[in-house]
Short mmCIF file of C-alpha atoms in Angstrom, two decimals:
data_model
loop_
_atom_site.label_atom_id
_atom_site.label_comp_id
_atom_site.label_asym_id
_atom_site.label_seq_id
_atom_site.Cartn_x
_atom_site.Cartn_y
_atom_site.Cartn_z
CA MET E 1 -42.45 45.75 -19.26
CA SER E 2 -45.30 43.28 -18.74
CA GLU E 3 -44.80 40.01 -17.14
CA GLU E 4 -45.08 38.07 -20.35
CA GLU E 5 -42.29 40.16 -21.72
CA LYS E 6 -40.11 39.42 -18.76
CA LYS E 7 -40.30 36.16 -18.92
CA LYS E 8 -39.28 35.75 -22.60
CA LYS E 9 -36.29 38.03 -21.68
CA SER E 10 -35.54 35.56 -18.92
CA HIS E 11 -35.87 32.23 -20.62
CA PRO E 12 -32.23 32.74 -22.64
CA VAL E 13 -30.56 33.67 -19.30
CA LEU E 14 -32.04 30.40 -17.85
CA LYS E 15 -30.93 28.23 -20.48
CA ALA E 16 -27.59 29.74 -20.47
CA VAL E 17 -27.41 29.23 -16.79
CA GLY E 18 -28.73 25.55 -17.29
CA VAL E 19 -26.21 24.82 -20.24
CA THR E 20 -23.33 26.31 -17.75
CA ALA E 21 -24.45 24.04 -14.77
CA ALA E 22 -24.59 21.19 -17.01
CA ALA E 23 -21.29 21.72 -18.75
CA GLY E 24 -19.69 22.28 -15.39
CA ALA E 25 -21.26 19.01 -13.90
CA ALA E 26 -19.86 16.95 -16.83
CA ALA E 27 -16.33 18.76 -16.42
CA TYR E 28 -16.31 17.96 -12.68
CA ALA E 29 -17.34 14.34 -13.32
CA GLY E 30 -15.22 13.80 -16.10
CA VAL E 31 -11.89 15.24 -14.20
CA SER E 32 -13.09 13.03 -11.24
CA TYR E 33 -13.03 9.73 -13.32
CA TYR E 34 -10.01 10.64 -15.05
CA ILE E 35 -8.18 10.67 -11.78
CA PHE E 36 -10.04 7.67 -10.53
CA ARG E 37 -8.83 5.75 -13.50
CA GLU E 38 -5.40 6.96 -13.38
CA THR E 39 -5.01 6.13 -9.33
CA PHE E 40 -6.86 2.85 -9.36
CA ASP E 41 -7.47 1.41 -12.64
CA MET E 42 -4.37 -0.55 -13.37
CA ASP E 43 -5.37 -1.82 -16.68
CA LYS E 44 -5.92 2.31 -17.74
CA SER E 45 -3.32 3.97 -15.42
CA ARG E 46 -0.74 5.66 -17.43
CA TYR E 47 1.40 6.44 -14.45
CA MET E 48 4.72 5.20 -14.33
CA PRO E 49 6.99 5.68 -10.92
CA GLU E 50 10.16 7.25 -11.48
CA GLN E 51 12.68 4.55 -12.30
CA ARG E 52 16.11 4.42 -10.42
CA PRO E 53 18.93 1.93 -10.98
CA VAL E 54 18.32 -1.15 -8.84
CA TYR E 55 20.74 -1.62 -6.03
CA ASN E 56 23.00 -4.31 -6.58
CA ALA E 57 20.91 -5.40 -9.46
CA LYS E 58 23.33 -8.22 -10.83
CA GLU E 59 23.94 -9.89 -7.25
CA LEU E 60 20.21 -9.83 -6.72
CA SER E 61 19.26 -11.44 -9.76
CA GLU E 62 22.10 -14.20 -9.21
CA TRP E 63 20.71 -14.83 -5.85
CA ILE E 64 17.16 -15.32 -6.91
CA SER E 65 17.97 -17.47 -9.85
CA ALA E 66 19.67 -19.64 -7.41
CA ALA E 67 17.15 -19.62 -4.35
CA SER E 68 14.64 -22.42 -3.67
CA ARG E 69 11.56 -20.62 -4.79
CA LYS E 70 7.90 -21.65 -5.42
CA ASP E 71 4.63 -20.02 -6.23
CA GLU E 72 1.81 -20.24 -4.43
CA PHE E 73 -1.82 -18.87 -4.73
CA VAL E 74 -4.98 -18.20 -2.50
CA ASN E 75 -8.32 -16.97 -3.41
CA SER E 76 -9.20 -13.67 -2.39
CA PHE E 77 -12.33 -12.38 -0.18
CA ASP E 78 -13.73 -11.20 -3.77
CA GLY E 79 -12.88 -14.15 -5.63
CA LEU E 80 -9.31 -13.02 -7.30
CA ALA E 81 -6.47 -15.58 -7.69
CA MET E 82 -3.62 -13.83 -5.65
CA HIS E 83 -0.04 -15.14 -6.29
CA ALA E 84 2.89 -14.90 -3.85
CA LEU E 85 6.58 -15.92 -4.26
CA VAL E 86 7.67 -18.31 -1.47
CA VAL E 87 11.66 -18.50 -0.88
CA GLU E 88 11.89 -21.07 1.91
CA ALA E 89 15.66 -21.02 2.32
CA HIS E 90 15.64 -22.16 5.89
CA PRO E 91 13.10 -24.94 6.12
CA GLU E 92 14.23 -26.08 9.49
CA SER E 93 13.37 -22.43 10.71
CA HIS E 94 9.71 -21.24 11.60
CA ASP E 95 10.56 -17.60 11.24
CA TRP E 96 8.96 -15.67 8.46
CA ILE E 97 8.46 -12.41 6.78
CA ILE E 98 5.80 -11.31 4.60
CA LEU E 99 6.74 -8.39 2.20
CA MET E 100 4.29 -6.16 0.65
CA HIS E 101 5.37 -4.34 -2.26
CA ASP E 102 4.74 -0.59 -3.18
CA TYR E 103 2.24 1.02 -5.79
CA HIS E 104 2.75 0.09 -9.61
CA SER E 105 5.12 -2.81 -8.58
CA CYS E 106 5.20 -6.54 -7.89
CA ALA E 107 6.65 -8.80 -5.35
CA ARG E 108 10.20 -9.22 -7.63
CA ASP E 109 10.83 -5.58 -6.84
CA MET E 110 11.40 -6.65 -3.14
CA LEU E 111 14.42 -8.70 -4.13
CA SER E 112 16.86 -6.68 -1.75
CA TYR E 113 14.39 -7.05 1.32
CA MET E 114 14.25 -10.71 0.50
CA LYS E 115 18.02 -11.32 0.09
CA LEU E 116 18.63 -9.08 3.29
CA CYS E 117 15.93 -11.24 5.16
CA GLU E 118 17.45 -14.46 3.85
CA GLY E 119 20.49 -13.61 5.29
CA LEU E 120 19.04 -13.19 8.66
CA GLY E 121 17.35 -16.75 8.56
CA LEU E 122 14.12 -15.77 7.67
CA ASN E 123 11.83 -17.51 5.01
CA ILE E 124 10.07 -15.33 2.51
CA LEU E 125 6.49 -14.81 1.53
CA ALA E 126 6.07 -11.92 -0.98
CA PRO E 127 2.84 -11.60 -2.36
CA ASP E 128 1.92 -9.83 -5.84
CA SER E 129 -1.03 -7.28 -5.00
CA ARG E 130 -4.26 -7.24 -6.94
CA GLY E 131 -3.74 -6.17 -10.30
CA CYS E 132 0.05 -6.72 -10.10
CA GLY E 133 2.61 -9.49 -11.23
CA ALA E 134 0.87 -12.52 -11.44
CA SER E 135 -2.11 -11.79 -9.30
CA GLU E 136 -5.62 -10.99 -10.69
CA GLY E 137 -7.58 -8.01 -10.41
CA ARG E 138 -8.24 -4.84 -12.36
CA TYR E 139 -8.55 -2.25 -9.42
CA THR E 140 -6.00 -1.37 -6.52
CA GLY E 141 -7.16 -0.49 -3.09
CA LEU E 142 -4.27 1.52 -2.18
CA GLY E 143 -3.73 -0.38 0.85
CA TRP E 144 -7.32 -0.91 1.97
CA LEU E 145 -8.46 -4.13 -0.06
CA GLU E 146 -4.81 -5.32 0.14
CA HIS E 147 -4.95 -5.50 3.81
CA TYR E 148 -7.69 -7.99 3.49
CA ASP E 149 -5.45 -9.99 1.11
CA LEU E 150 -2.60 -9.91 3.28
CA ILE E 151 -4.60 -11.40 6.11
CA SER E 152 -5.43 -14.29 3.55
CA TRP E 153 -1.70 -14.87 3.20
CA ILE E 154 -1.19 -14.70 6.86
CA ASN E 155 -3.69 -17.23 7.44
CA TRP E 156 -2.32 -19.25 4.40
CA LEU E 157 1.08 -19.31 6.17
CA CYS E 158 -0.13 -20.20 9.69
CA GLU E 159 -1.81 -23.52 8.03
CA LYS E 160 1.27 -24.18 6.12
CA ASP E 161 3.44 -23.94 9.51
CA ARG E 162 1.44 -23.58 12.69
CA ASP E 163 4.86 -22.94 14.78
CA SER E 164 5.39 -20.02 12.32
CA ARG E 165 6.51 -16.60 13.76
CA ILE E 166 5.71 -13.85 11.29
CA ILE E 167 6.92 -10.38 10.82
CA LEU E 168 4.76 -8.02 8.24
CA LEU E 169 6.75 -5.56 5.95
CA GLY E 170 5.23 -3.09 3.61
CA LYS E 171 6.91 -0.52 1.49
CA GLY E 172 4.68 2.24 0.15
CA MET E 173 1.19 1.29 -0.61
CA GLY E 174 2.24 -2.03 0.90
CA ALA E 175 3.35 -0.34 4.20
CA ASN E 176 -0.68 0.67 4.21
CA ALA E 177 -1.68 -2.61 3.71
CA VAL E 178 0.39 -3.74 6.86
CA MET E 179 -0.70 -0.87 8.85
CA ASN E 180 -4.31 -1.54 8.09
CA ALA E 181 -4.12 -5.04 8.84
CA LEU E 182 -2.63 -4.61 12.42
CA GLY E 183 -6.06 -3.10 13.39
CA ASP E 184 -7.90 -6.16 12.27
CA TYR E 185 -7.83 -9.65 13.86
CA ILE E 186 -4.50 -11.31 13.05
CA PRO E 187 -3.33 -14.32 14.50
CA LYS E 188 -0.56 -14.34 17.62
CA ASN E 189 1.88 -15.84 15.12
CA VAL E 190 2.45 -12.33 13.80
CA VAL E 191 5.26 -10.87 16.28
CA GLY E 192 5.78 -7.60 14.72
CA ALA E 193 5.65 -5.02 11.77
CA VAL E 194 7.76 -2.78 9.50
CA GLU E 195 6.07 -0.01 7.49
CA ILE E 196 8.44 1.93 4.97
CA GLY E 197 7.01 5.12 3.45
CA GLY E 198 3.71 4.69 4.39
CA TYR E 199 1.03 7.32 4.49
CA SER E 200 -1.42 8.18 7.44
CA SER E 201 -4.39 8.93 5.33
CA LEU E 202 -5.63 7.58 1.97
CA ARG E 203 -7.91 10.57 1.38
CA LYS E 204 -4.89 13.05 2.65
CA GLU E 205 -2.36 11.33 0.39
CA MET E 206 -4.52 11.40 -2.46
CA ILE E 207 -5.22 15.29 -2.07
CA TYR E 208 -1.58 15.74 -1.78
CA ILE E 209 -0.57 14.04 -4.80
CA ILE E 210 -3.26 15.74 -6.90
CA ASN E 211 -2.24 19.15 -5.92
CA LYS E 212 1.48 18.19 -6.53
CA ASN E 213 1.10 16.66 -10.09
CA ALA E 214 -2.46 17.41 -11.55
CA LYS E 215 -3.03 20.76 -10.08
CA TYR E 216 -6.73 20.05 -9.72
CA ALA E 217 -9.11 21.44 -7.09
CA SER E 218 -8.55 18.23 -5.14
CA GLY E 219 -10.68 18.85 -2.37
CA ALA E 220 -13.70 19.37 -4.68
CA THR E 221 -12.98 16.26 -6.75
CA VAL E 222 -12.41 13.74 -3.94
CA PRO E 223 -16.32 13.25 -3.02
CA CYS E 224 -16.96 12.24 -7.20
CA ILE E 225 -13.87 10.23 -6.88
CA ASP E 226 -15.20 8.58 -3.64
CA PHE E 227 -18.23 7.74 -5.81
CA TYR E 228 -16.61 5.77 -8.40
CA VAL E 229 -14.42 4.27 -5.67
CA LYS E 230 -17.87 3.04 -3.86
CA GLN E 231 -19.74 1.72 -6.90
CA LEU E 232 -16.61 -0.29 -8.38
CA LEU E 233 -14.36 -0.85 -5.30
CA HIS E 234 -17.05 -1.13 -2.48
CA PHE E 235 -15.42 0.91 -0.02
CA SER E 236 -15.40 4.45 1.07
CA LEU E 237 -12.20 6.83 0.88
CA TYR E 238 -13.97 8.44 4.04
CA ASP E 239 -14.06 4.90 5.96
CA VAL E 240 -10.63 4.15 5.50
CA ASP E 241 -8.87 5.08 8.57
CA THR E 242 -5.44 3.97 9.08
CA LEU E 243 -4.75 6.06 12.18
CA ARG E 244 -7.62 4.19 13.76
CA GLN E 245 -6.51 0.83 12.52
CA LEU E 246 -2.99 1.55 14.56
CA SER E 247 -4.56 2.60 17.42
CA LEU E 248 -5.85 -1.12 17.63
CA ALA E 249 -2.06 -2.56 17.00
CA ARG E 250 -0.86 -4.80 19.44
CA VAL E 251 2.52 -5.96 18.05
CA PRO E 252 5.77 -4.15 17.96
CA VAL E 253 6.03 -1.54 14.77
CA LEU E 254 9.01 0.12 13.46
CA PHE E 255 8.29 3.27 11.34
CA VAL E 256 10.82 4.32 8.72
CA HIS E 257 10.89 7.23 6.36
CA GLY E 258 12.93 9.18 4.21
CA GLY E 259 13.47 12.77 5.50
CA LYS E 260 13.28 14.00 1.58
CA ASP E 261 10.12 11.84 0.58
CA GLU E 262 8.10 13.81 -2.07
CA VAL E 263 5.72 10.96 -2.55
CA VAL E 264 4.65 10.50 1.03
CA PRO E 265 5.49 13.51 3.39
CA SER E 266 7.42 12.62 6.21
CA GLY E 267 5.13 14.25 8.66
CA MET E 268 2.86 11.25 7.92
CA ALA E 269 5.06 8.92 9.70
CA GLU E 270 4.79 10.96 12.91
CA GLU E 271 1.24 10.86 12.65
CA CYS E 272 1.31 7.12 12.42
CA MET E 273 3.88 6.63 15.27
CA ALA E 274 1.64 8.95 17.54
CA ALA E 275 -1.64 6.93 16.81
CA CYS E 276 0.30 3.33 17.28
CA ALA E 277 -0.83 1.91 20.50
CA SER E 278 1.56 -0.96 20.58
CA GLU E 279 5.44 -0.61 21.27
CA LYS E 280 7.01 1.34 18.66
CA LYS E 281 10.18 2.94 17.21
CA ILE E 282 10.98 5.21 14.47
CA LEU E 283 13.97 5.73 11.94
CA THR E 284 14.21 8.60 9.77
CA ILE E 285 16.89 8.48 7.04
CA ALA E 286 17.48 12.36 6.74
CA ASP E 287 18.75 12.48 3.37
CA ALA E 288 16.70 9.64 1.57
CA GLY E 289 13.46 10.00 -0.85
CA HIS E 290 10.57 7.62 -1.06
CA ASP E 291 12.15 4.71 -2.88
CA ASP E 292 15.99 5.35 -1.94
CA LEU E 293 16.27 3.46 1.13
CA GLU E 294 18.24 0.21 0.00
CA GLY E 295 21.59 -0.38 0.45
CA ARG E 296 22.26 2.38 3.08
CA GLU E 297 23.95 1.23 5.99
CA GLU E 298 21.82 3.18 8.41
CA PHE E 299 18.53 1.30 6.98
CA ASP E 300 20.03 -2.12 6.79
CA GLN E 301 21.12 -1.79 10.35
CA GLY E 302 18.07 -0.45 11.73
CA LEU E 303 15.74 -2.82 10.15
CA SER E 304 18.10 -5.75 10.71
CA GLY E 305 18.51 -4.95 14.37
CA PHE E 306 14.78 -4.69 14.84
CA ILE E 307 14.22 -7.90 13.21
CA LYS E 308 16.85 -9.71 15.69
CA GLU E 309 14.90 -8.18 18.52
CA LEU E 310 11.68 -9.47 17.59
CA PHE E 311 13.21 -13.02 17.21
CA GLU E 312 14.98 -13.02 20.55
CA PRO E 313 13.86 -15.95 22.45
CA SER E 314 12.97 -13.73 25.40
CA ASN E 315 10.58 -11.71 23.35
CA ASN E 316 8.96 -15.17 22.27
CA ALA E 317 8.55 -17.29 25.33
#
């Protein structure tokens, strides 16, 4: 067979290979963008977390309706108007707690925490994360962009009350905002932190959730998802390192996790605990899931005890 004949026969093969490669690349990019959109784009995401009955809903609704509350706003580092609910039930006190809510949630979903902390004598600042509640924004940073917003709220509170003593408490995504903030510069007014159901690695958590729910080849899609994250959110999944942030922590931290958490594996709490450089405690509720802690005596006592210890005069002399 002549060289010319061989070339003619090879053309259809090469064309088929090219078409297949192009189709594969398009499918890869398409799946990756779909996952990115469902995860980060709060306007497009159709994900709805599993709803469960709100613990003590009627009592909480009556409490917040009667509470002395107001709305406050700050501008984020990238120009978004960020909203928070402030409940200053103890104006004579300088003790505050900042409550960071979970993914696809808002500040009002933290009512049980607000009421518990108000009963301990704390004033409350509960932000709506970007793209949630009354805060502006289209994309979530799953705890990374939010940690910069949290620092903005800390600074706002320190300007409002220069003698403030502040505890940070976050749940799920909010827990990661808290843990990430601990590795940056934060004022000495912050005396402690509580993380509830946070993840040790954003990238690992994404792979876990994708494998669990979408059944895609998650390890292969992450680099392309990261491309969209870098283009639209201006950070990289490969640069977010919560364990590194915890290695720089300087305030006491309470790690809380449900032993039956199927959203964030409970082993991640142990990884975070091990990485934390400051004084630390861990509270594992063996039979609890990811969003199943409120109202449990063991949880309420553990959280209350930790908060009381932080605000003991001997700890703040």
